[in-house]
Short mmCIF file of C-alpha atoms in Angstrom, two decimals:
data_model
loop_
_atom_site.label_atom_id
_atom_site.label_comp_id
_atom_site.label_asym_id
_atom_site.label_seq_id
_atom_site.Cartn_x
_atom_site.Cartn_y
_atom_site.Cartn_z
CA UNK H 1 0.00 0.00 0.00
CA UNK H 2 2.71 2.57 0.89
CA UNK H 3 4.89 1.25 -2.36
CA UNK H 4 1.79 2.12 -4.26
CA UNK H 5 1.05 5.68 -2.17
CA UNK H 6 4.31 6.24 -3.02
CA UNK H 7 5.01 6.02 -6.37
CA UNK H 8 1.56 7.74 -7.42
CA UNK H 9 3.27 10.60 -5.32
CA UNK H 10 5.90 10.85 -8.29
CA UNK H 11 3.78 10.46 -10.94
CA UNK H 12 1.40 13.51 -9.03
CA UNK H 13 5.04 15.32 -9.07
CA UNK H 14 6.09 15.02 -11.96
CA UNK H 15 2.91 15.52 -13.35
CA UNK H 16 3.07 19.25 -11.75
CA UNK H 17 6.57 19.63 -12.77
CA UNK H 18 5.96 19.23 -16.36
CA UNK H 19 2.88 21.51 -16.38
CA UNK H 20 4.91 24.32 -14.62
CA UNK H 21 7.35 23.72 -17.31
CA UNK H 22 5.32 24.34 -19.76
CA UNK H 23 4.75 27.62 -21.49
CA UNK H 24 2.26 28.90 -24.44
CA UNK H 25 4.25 29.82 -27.77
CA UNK H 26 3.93 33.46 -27.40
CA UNK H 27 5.47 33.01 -24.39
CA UNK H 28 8.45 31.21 -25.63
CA UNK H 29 11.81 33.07 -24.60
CA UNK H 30 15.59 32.62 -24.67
CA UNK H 31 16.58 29.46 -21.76
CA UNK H 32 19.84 27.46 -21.10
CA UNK H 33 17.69 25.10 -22.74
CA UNK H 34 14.27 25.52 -24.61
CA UNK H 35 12.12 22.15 -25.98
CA UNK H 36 9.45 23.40 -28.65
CA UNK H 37 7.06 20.74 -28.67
CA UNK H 38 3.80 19.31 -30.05
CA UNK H 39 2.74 18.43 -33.79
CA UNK H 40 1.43 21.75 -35.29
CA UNK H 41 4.48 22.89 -36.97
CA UNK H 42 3.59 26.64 -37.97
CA UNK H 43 3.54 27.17 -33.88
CA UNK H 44 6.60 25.48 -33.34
CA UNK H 45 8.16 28.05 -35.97
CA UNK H 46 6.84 30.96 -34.56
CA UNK H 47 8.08 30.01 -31.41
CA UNK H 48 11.34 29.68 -32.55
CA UNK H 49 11.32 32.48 -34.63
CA UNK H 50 10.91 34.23 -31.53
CA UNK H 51 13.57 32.86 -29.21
CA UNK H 52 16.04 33.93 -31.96
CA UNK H 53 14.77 37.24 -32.06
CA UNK H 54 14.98 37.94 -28.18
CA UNK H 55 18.27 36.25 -28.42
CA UNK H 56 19.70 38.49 -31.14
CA UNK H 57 18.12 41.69 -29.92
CA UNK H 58 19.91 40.91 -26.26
CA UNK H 59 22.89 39.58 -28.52
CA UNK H 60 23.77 40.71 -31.88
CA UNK H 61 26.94 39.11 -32.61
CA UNK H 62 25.27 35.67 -31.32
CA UNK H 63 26.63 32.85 -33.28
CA UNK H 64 23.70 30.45 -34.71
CA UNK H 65 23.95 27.05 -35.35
CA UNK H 66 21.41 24.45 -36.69
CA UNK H 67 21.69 21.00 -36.20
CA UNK H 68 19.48 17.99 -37.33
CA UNK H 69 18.84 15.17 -34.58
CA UNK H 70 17.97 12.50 -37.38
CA UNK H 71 21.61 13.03 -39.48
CA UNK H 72 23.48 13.94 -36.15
CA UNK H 73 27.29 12.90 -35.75
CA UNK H 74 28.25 11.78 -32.23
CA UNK H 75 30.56 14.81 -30.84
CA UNK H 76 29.06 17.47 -32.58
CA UNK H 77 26.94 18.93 -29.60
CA UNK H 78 29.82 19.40 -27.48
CA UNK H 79 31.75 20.92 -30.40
CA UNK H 80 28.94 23.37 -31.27
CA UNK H 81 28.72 24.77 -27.95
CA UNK H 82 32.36 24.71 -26.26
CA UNK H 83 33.53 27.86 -25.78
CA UNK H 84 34.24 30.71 -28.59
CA UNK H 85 37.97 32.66 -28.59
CA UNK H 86 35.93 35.75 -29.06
CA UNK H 87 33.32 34.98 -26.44
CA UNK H 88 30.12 35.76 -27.74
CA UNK H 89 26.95 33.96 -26.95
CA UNK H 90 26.14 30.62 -29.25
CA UNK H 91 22.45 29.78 -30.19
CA UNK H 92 21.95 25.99 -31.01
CA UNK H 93 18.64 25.40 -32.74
CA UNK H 94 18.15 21.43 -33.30
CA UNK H 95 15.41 20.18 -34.96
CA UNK H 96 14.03 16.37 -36.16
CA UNK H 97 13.94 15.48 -32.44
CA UNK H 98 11.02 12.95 -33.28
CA UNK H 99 13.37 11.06 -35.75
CA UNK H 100 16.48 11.38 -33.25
CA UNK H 101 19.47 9.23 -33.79
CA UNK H 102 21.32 7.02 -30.61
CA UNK H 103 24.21 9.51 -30.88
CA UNK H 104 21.91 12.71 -30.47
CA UNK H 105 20.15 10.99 -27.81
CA UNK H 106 23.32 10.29 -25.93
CA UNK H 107 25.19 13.49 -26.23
CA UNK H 108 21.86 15.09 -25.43
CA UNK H 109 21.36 13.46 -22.58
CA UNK H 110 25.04 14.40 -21.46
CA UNK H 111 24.83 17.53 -22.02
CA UNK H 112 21.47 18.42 -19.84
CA UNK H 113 23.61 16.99 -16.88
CA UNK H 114 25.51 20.64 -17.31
CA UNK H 115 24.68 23.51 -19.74
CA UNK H 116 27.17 25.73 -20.74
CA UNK H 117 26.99 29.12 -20.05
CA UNK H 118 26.06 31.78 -22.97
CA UNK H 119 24.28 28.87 -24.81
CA UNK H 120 20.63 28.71 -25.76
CA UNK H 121 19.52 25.33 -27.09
CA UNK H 122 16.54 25.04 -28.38
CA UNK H 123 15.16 21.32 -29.33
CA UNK H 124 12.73 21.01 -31.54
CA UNK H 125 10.59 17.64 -31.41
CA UNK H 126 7.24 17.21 -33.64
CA UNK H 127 5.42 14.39 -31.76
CA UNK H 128 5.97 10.79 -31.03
CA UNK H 129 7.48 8.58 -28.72
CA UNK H 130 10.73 8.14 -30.01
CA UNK H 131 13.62 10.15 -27.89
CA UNK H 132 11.20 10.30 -24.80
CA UNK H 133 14.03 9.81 -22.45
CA UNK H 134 15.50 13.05 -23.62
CA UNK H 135 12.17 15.09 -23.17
CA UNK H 136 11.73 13.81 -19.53
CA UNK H 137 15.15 14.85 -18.65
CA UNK H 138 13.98 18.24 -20.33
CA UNK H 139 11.29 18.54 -18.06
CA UNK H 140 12.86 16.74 -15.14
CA UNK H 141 15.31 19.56 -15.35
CA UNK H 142 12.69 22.50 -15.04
CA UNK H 143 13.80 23.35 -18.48
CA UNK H 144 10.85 25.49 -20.33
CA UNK H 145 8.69 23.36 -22.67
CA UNK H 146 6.99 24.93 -25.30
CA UNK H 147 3.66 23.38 -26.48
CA UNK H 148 2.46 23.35 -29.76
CA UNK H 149 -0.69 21.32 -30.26
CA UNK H 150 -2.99 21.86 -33.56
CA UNK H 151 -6.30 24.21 -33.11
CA UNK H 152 -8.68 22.14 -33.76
CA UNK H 153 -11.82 23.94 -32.39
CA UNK H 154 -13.35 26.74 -33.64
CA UNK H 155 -12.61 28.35 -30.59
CA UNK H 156 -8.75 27.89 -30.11
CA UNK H 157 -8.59 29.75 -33.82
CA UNK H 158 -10.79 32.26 -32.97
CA UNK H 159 -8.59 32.96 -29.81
CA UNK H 160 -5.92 33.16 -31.89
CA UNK H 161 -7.16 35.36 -34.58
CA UNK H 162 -7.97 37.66 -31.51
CA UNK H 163 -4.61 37.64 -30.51
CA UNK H 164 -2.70 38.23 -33.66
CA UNK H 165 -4.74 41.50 -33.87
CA UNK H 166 -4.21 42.15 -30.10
CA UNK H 167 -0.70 42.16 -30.62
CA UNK H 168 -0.27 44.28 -33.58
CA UNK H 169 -2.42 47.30 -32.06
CA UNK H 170 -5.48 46.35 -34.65
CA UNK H 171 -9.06 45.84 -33.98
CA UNK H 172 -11.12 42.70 -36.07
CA UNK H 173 -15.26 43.06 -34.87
CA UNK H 174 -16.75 39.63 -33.48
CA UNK H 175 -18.88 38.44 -36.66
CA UNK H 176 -15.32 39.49 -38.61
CA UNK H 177 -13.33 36.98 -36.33
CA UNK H 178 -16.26 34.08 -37.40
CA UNK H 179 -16.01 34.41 -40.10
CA UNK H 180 -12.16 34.81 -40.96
CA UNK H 181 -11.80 31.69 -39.50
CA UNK H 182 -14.83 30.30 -41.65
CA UNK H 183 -13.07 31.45 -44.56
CA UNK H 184 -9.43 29.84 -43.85
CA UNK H 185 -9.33 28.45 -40.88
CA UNK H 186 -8.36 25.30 -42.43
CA UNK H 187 -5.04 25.60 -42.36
CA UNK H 188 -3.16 27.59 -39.43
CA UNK H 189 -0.24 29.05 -41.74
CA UNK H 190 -3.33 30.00 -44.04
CA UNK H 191 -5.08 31.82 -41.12
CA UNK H 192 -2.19 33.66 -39.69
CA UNK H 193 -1.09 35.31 -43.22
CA UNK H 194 -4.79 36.02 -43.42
CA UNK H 195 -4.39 38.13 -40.44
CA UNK H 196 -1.33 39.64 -41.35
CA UNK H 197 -2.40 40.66 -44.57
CA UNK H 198 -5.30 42.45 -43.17
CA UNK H 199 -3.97 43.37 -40.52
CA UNK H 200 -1.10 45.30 -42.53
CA UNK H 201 -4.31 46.47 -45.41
CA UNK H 202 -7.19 47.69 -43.41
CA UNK H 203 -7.27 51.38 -42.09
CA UNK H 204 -10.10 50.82 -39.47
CA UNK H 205 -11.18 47.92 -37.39
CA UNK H 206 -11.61 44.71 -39.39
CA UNK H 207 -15.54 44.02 -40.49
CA UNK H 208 -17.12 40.84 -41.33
CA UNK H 209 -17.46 42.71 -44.98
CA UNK H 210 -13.91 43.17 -44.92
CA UNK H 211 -13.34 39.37 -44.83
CA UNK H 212 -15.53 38.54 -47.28
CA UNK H 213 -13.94 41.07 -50.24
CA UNK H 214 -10.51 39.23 -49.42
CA UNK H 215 -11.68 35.87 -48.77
CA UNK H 216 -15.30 35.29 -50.15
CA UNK H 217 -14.69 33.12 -52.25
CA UNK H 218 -13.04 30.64 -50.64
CA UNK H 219 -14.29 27.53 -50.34
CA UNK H 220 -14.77 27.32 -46.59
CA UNK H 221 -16.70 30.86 -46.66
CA UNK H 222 -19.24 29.18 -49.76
CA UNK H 223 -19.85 26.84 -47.42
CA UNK H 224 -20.64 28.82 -44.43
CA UNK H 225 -22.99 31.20 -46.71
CA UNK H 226 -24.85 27.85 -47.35
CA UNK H 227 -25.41 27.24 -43.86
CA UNK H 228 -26.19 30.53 -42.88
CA UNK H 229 -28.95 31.03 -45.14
CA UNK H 230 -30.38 28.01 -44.60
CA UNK H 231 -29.87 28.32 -40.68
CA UNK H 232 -31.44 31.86 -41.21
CA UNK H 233 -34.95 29.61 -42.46
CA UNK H 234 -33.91 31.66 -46.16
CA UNK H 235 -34.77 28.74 -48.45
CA UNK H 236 -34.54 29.85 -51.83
CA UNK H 237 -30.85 32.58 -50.86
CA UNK H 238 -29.38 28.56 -49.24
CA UNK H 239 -30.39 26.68 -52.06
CA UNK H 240 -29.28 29.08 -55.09
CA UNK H 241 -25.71 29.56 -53.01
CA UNK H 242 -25.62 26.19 -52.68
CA UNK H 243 -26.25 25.53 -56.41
CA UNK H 244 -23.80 28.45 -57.41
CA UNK H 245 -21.15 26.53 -55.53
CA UNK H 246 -21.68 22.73 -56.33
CA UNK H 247 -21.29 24.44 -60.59
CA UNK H 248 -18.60 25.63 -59.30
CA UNK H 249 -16.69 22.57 -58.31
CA UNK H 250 -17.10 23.09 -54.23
CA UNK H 251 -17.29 19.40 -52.73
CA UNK H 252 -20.10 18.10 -50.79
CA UNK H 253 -18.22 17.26 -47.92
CA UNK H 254 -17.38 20.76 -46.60
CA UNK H 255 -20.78 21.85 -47.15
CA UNK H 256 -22.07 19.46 -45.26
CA UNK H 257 -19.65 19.97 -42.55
CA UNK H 258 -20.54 23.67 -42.18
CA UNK H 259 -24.10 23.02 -41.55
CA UNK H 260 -23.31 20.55 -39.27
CA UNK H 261 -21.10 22.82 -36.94
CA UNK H 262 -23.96 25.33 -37.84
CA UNK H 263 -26.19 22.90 -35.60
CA UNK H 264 -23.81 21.36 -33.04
CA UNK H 265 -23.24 25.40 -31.65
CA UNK H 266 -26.90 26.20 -31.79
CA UNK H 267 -27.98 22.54 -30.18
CA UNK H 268 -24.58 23.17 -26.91
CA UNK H 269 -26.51 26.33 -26.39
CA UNK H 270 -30.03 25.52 -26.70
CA UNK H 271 -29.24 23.33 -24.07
CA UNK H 272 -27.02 25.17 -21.68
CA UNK H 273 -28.59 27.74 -18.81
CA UNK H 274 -26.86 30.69 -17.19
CA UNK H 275 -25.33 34.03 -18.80
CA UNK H 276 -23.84 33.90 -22.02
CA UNK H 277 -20.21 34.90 -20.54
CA UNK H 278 -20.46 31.55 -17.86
CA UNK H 279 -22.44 29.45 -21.05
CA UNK H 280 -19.03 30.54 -23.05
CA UNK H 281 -16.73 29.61 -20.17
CA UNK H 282 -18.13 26.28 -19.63
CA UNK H 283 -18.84 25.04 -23.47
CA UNK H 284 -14.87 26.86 -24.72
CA UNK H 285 -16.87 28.98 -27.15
CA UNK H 286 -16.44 32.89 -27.80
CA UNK H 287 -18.93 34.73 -25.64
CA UNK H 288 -20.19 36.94 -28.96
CA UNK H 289 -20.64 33.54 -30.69
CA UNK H 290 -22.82 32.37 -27.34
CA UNK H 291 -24.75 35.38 -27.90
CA UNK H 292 -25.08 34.73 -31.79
CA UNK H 293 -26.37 31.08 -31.28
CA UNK H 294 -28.75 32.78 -28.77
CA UNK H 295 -30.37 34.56 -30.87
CA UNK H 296 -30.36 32.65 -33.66
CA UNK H 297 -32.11 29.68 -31.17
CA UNK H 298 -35.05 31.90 -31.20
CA UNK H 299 -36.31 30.75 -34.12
CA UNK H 300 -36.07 27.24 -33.96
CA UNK H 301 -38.47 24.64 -31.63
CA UNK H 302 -36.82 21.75 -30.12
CA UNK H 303 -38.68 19.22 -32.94
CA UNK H 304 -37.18 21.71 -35.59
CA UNK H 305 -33.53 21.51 -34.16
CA UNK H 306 -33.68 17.35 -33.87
CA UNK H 307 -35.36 16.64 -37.51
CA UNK H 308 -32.01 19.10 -38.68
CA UNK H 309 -29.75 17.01 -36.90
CA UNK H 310 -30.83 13.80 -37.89
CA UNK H 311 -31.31 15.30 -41.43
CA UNK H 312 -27.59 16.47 -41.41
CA UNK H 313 -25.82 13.10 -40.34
CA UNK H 314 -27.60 11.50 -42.62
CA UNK H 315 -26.35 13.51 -45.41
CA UNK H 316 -22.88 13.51 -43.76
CA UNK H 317 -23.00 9.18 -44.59
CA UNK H 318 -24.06 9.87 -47.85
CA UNK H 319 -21.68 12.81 -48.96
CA UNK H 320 -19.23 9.89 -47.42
CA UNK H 321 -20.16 7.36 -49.60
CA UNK H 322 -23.17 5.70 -48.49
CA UNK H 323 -25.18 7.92 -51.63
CA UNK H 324 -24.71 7.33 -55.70
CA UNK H 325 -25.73 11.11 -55.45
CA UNK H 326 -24.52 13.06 -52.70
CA UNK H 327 -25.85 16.30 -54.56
CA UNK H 328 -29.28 15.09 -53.63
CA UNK H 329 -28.30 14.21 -50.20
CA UNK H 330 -26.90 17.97 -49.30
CA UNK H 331 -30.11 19.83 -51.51
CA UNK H 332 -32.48 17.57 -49.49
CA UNK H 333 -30.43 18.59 -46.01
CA UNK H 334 -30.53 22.20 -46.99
CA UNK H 335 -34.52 22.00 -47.79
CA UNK H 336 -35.30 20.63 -44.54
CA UNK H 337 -33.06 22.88 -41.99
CA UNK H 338 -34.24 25.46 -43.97
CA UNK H 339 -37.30 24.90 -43.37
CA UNK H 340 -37.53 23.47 -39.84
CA UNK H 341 -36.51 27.40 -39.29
CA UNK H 342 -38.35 30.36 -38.92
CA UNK H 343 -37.88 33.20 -40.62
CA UNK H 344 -38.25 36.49 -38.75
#
């Protein structure tokens, strides 16, 4: 029993050592020894775009090195970082830490035991189990560990449009952020030079009109036109869109999948009670998007909502396969959402 008490006491520690570790990318900054980790690779440059940045605005004569863990020759660590004749700082940047060779791992390993001084070393690893020894000694060692997971939901991308324009002194309206990311929130690269470019363009705060000159016609944003209208109980405006994009080679697939995440936000906040800033909180949604969904739920009656739901995973199987015309399947889903709404 006390073996057992015991050892879930390390786990519990090391548990809480490796979330203190751990810092968001924006946060990354210059450390004996950085680990930039996690699978979504536009974060993990960013991150260390920034460490190199801090380190040559602290140190402009830094000397940078890059160094590939995969190809790595057994010495070359210790090499890289011994000591310069002209004494300025060294930056090591290593990256392919998920494809690792034994001699990286080693002289890795060696090297965490003592740091040099007036060395960064950042380690870049994409995901995986392979050189896991090295990343607990990372952690193990209080070193900073910088995660960089994929944004998946709606909401981490919305976040982060938020925060690009935070940081550059810009202002983007709520509708403007929805729909940015409806437009090409696909990819995270995509979404960031989105926001650069109109960040860097736009002379007053960003409008949902603003996004749609620049990015209208992007697939994602057809789609999300589709399921507005026919979430808006506008028949005729979702089916013509609709029609306009299918001509105009837009898959089913994505269609489909807009209306369904159309439905999935309006059914979480049907359901959910309390102010739309604690409804937010508790469902990891946008409070302006709770409010949205709230009004929009006005319209529709609990048997309206359901029938749309089962209508819309039912297209979802045939747009998959399960349908010789998955055309049909996403007109016929459009009809009846459309209208199972009201208009007002």
């Amino acid at each position: 029993m006390a073996a057992a008490q015991n050892s879930r006491n390390k786990s519990e520690a090391r548990a809480k050592g490796a979330a203190a570790n751990s810092v968001g990318w924006r946060d990354a900054s210059p450390a004996p020894v950085v680990l930039i980790a996690g699978p979504e690779e536009y974060l993990g440059i960013r991150a260390m775009d920034r460490i190199r940045a801090e380190v040559r605005s602290a140190t402009p004569d830094v000397e940078l090195t890059k160094l590939n863990a995969a190809s790595y020759e057994a010495g070359s660590l210790a090499m890289t970082v011994a000591p310069s004749l002209f004494g300025e700082g060294k930056l090591v940047e290593v990256e392919g830490l998920e494809s690792m060779n034994d001699a990286f791992l080693a002289d890795a390993i060696k090297y965490l035991a003592q740091p040099e001084d007036d060395v960064v070393l950042v380690l870049r690893h994409a995901g995986g189990v392979r050189g896991k020894k090295l990343l607990d000694a990372v952690k193990a060692g209080g070193w900073p560990v910088v995660d960089c997971q994929p944004l998946k939901k709606d909401a981490d991308k919305t976040s982060f449009v938020v925060a690009e324009f935070k940081a550059s002194g810009r202002r983007i309206q709520g509708d403007a952020v929805q729909a940015l990311v409806n437009a090409v929130g696909a990819n995270l690269s995509e979404l960031a030079a989105a926001c650069s470019q109109l960040i860097a363009d736009a002379t007053t705060a960003v409008t949902a009109e603003t996004v749609d000159r620049y990015y209208g016609g992007r697939v994602e944003a057809t789609a999300f036109k589709v399921a507005d209208a026919a979430m808006s109980g506008n028949g005729p405006l979702a089916l013509s869109t609709l029609r306009h994009a299918l001509s105009t080679g837009v898959d089913p697939v994505p269609l489909v999948a807009a209306l369904a995440a159309k439905l999935r936000t309006l059914a979480k906040v049907a359901g959910a009670r309390g102010s739309s800033a604690s409804i937010a909180k508790n469902l990891g949604m946008q409070p302006w998007l709770v409010e949205q969904a709230q009004r929009d739920v006005r319209r529709w009656t609990p048997e309206g909502l359901i029938r749309s739901i089962q209508v819309i995973a039912e297209a979802d199987a045939q747009v998959k396969g399960l349908s010789r015309d998955p055309v049909y399947a996403v007109e016929h889903a459009v009809t009846v959402i459309a209208t199972s709404a009201h208009r007002r």
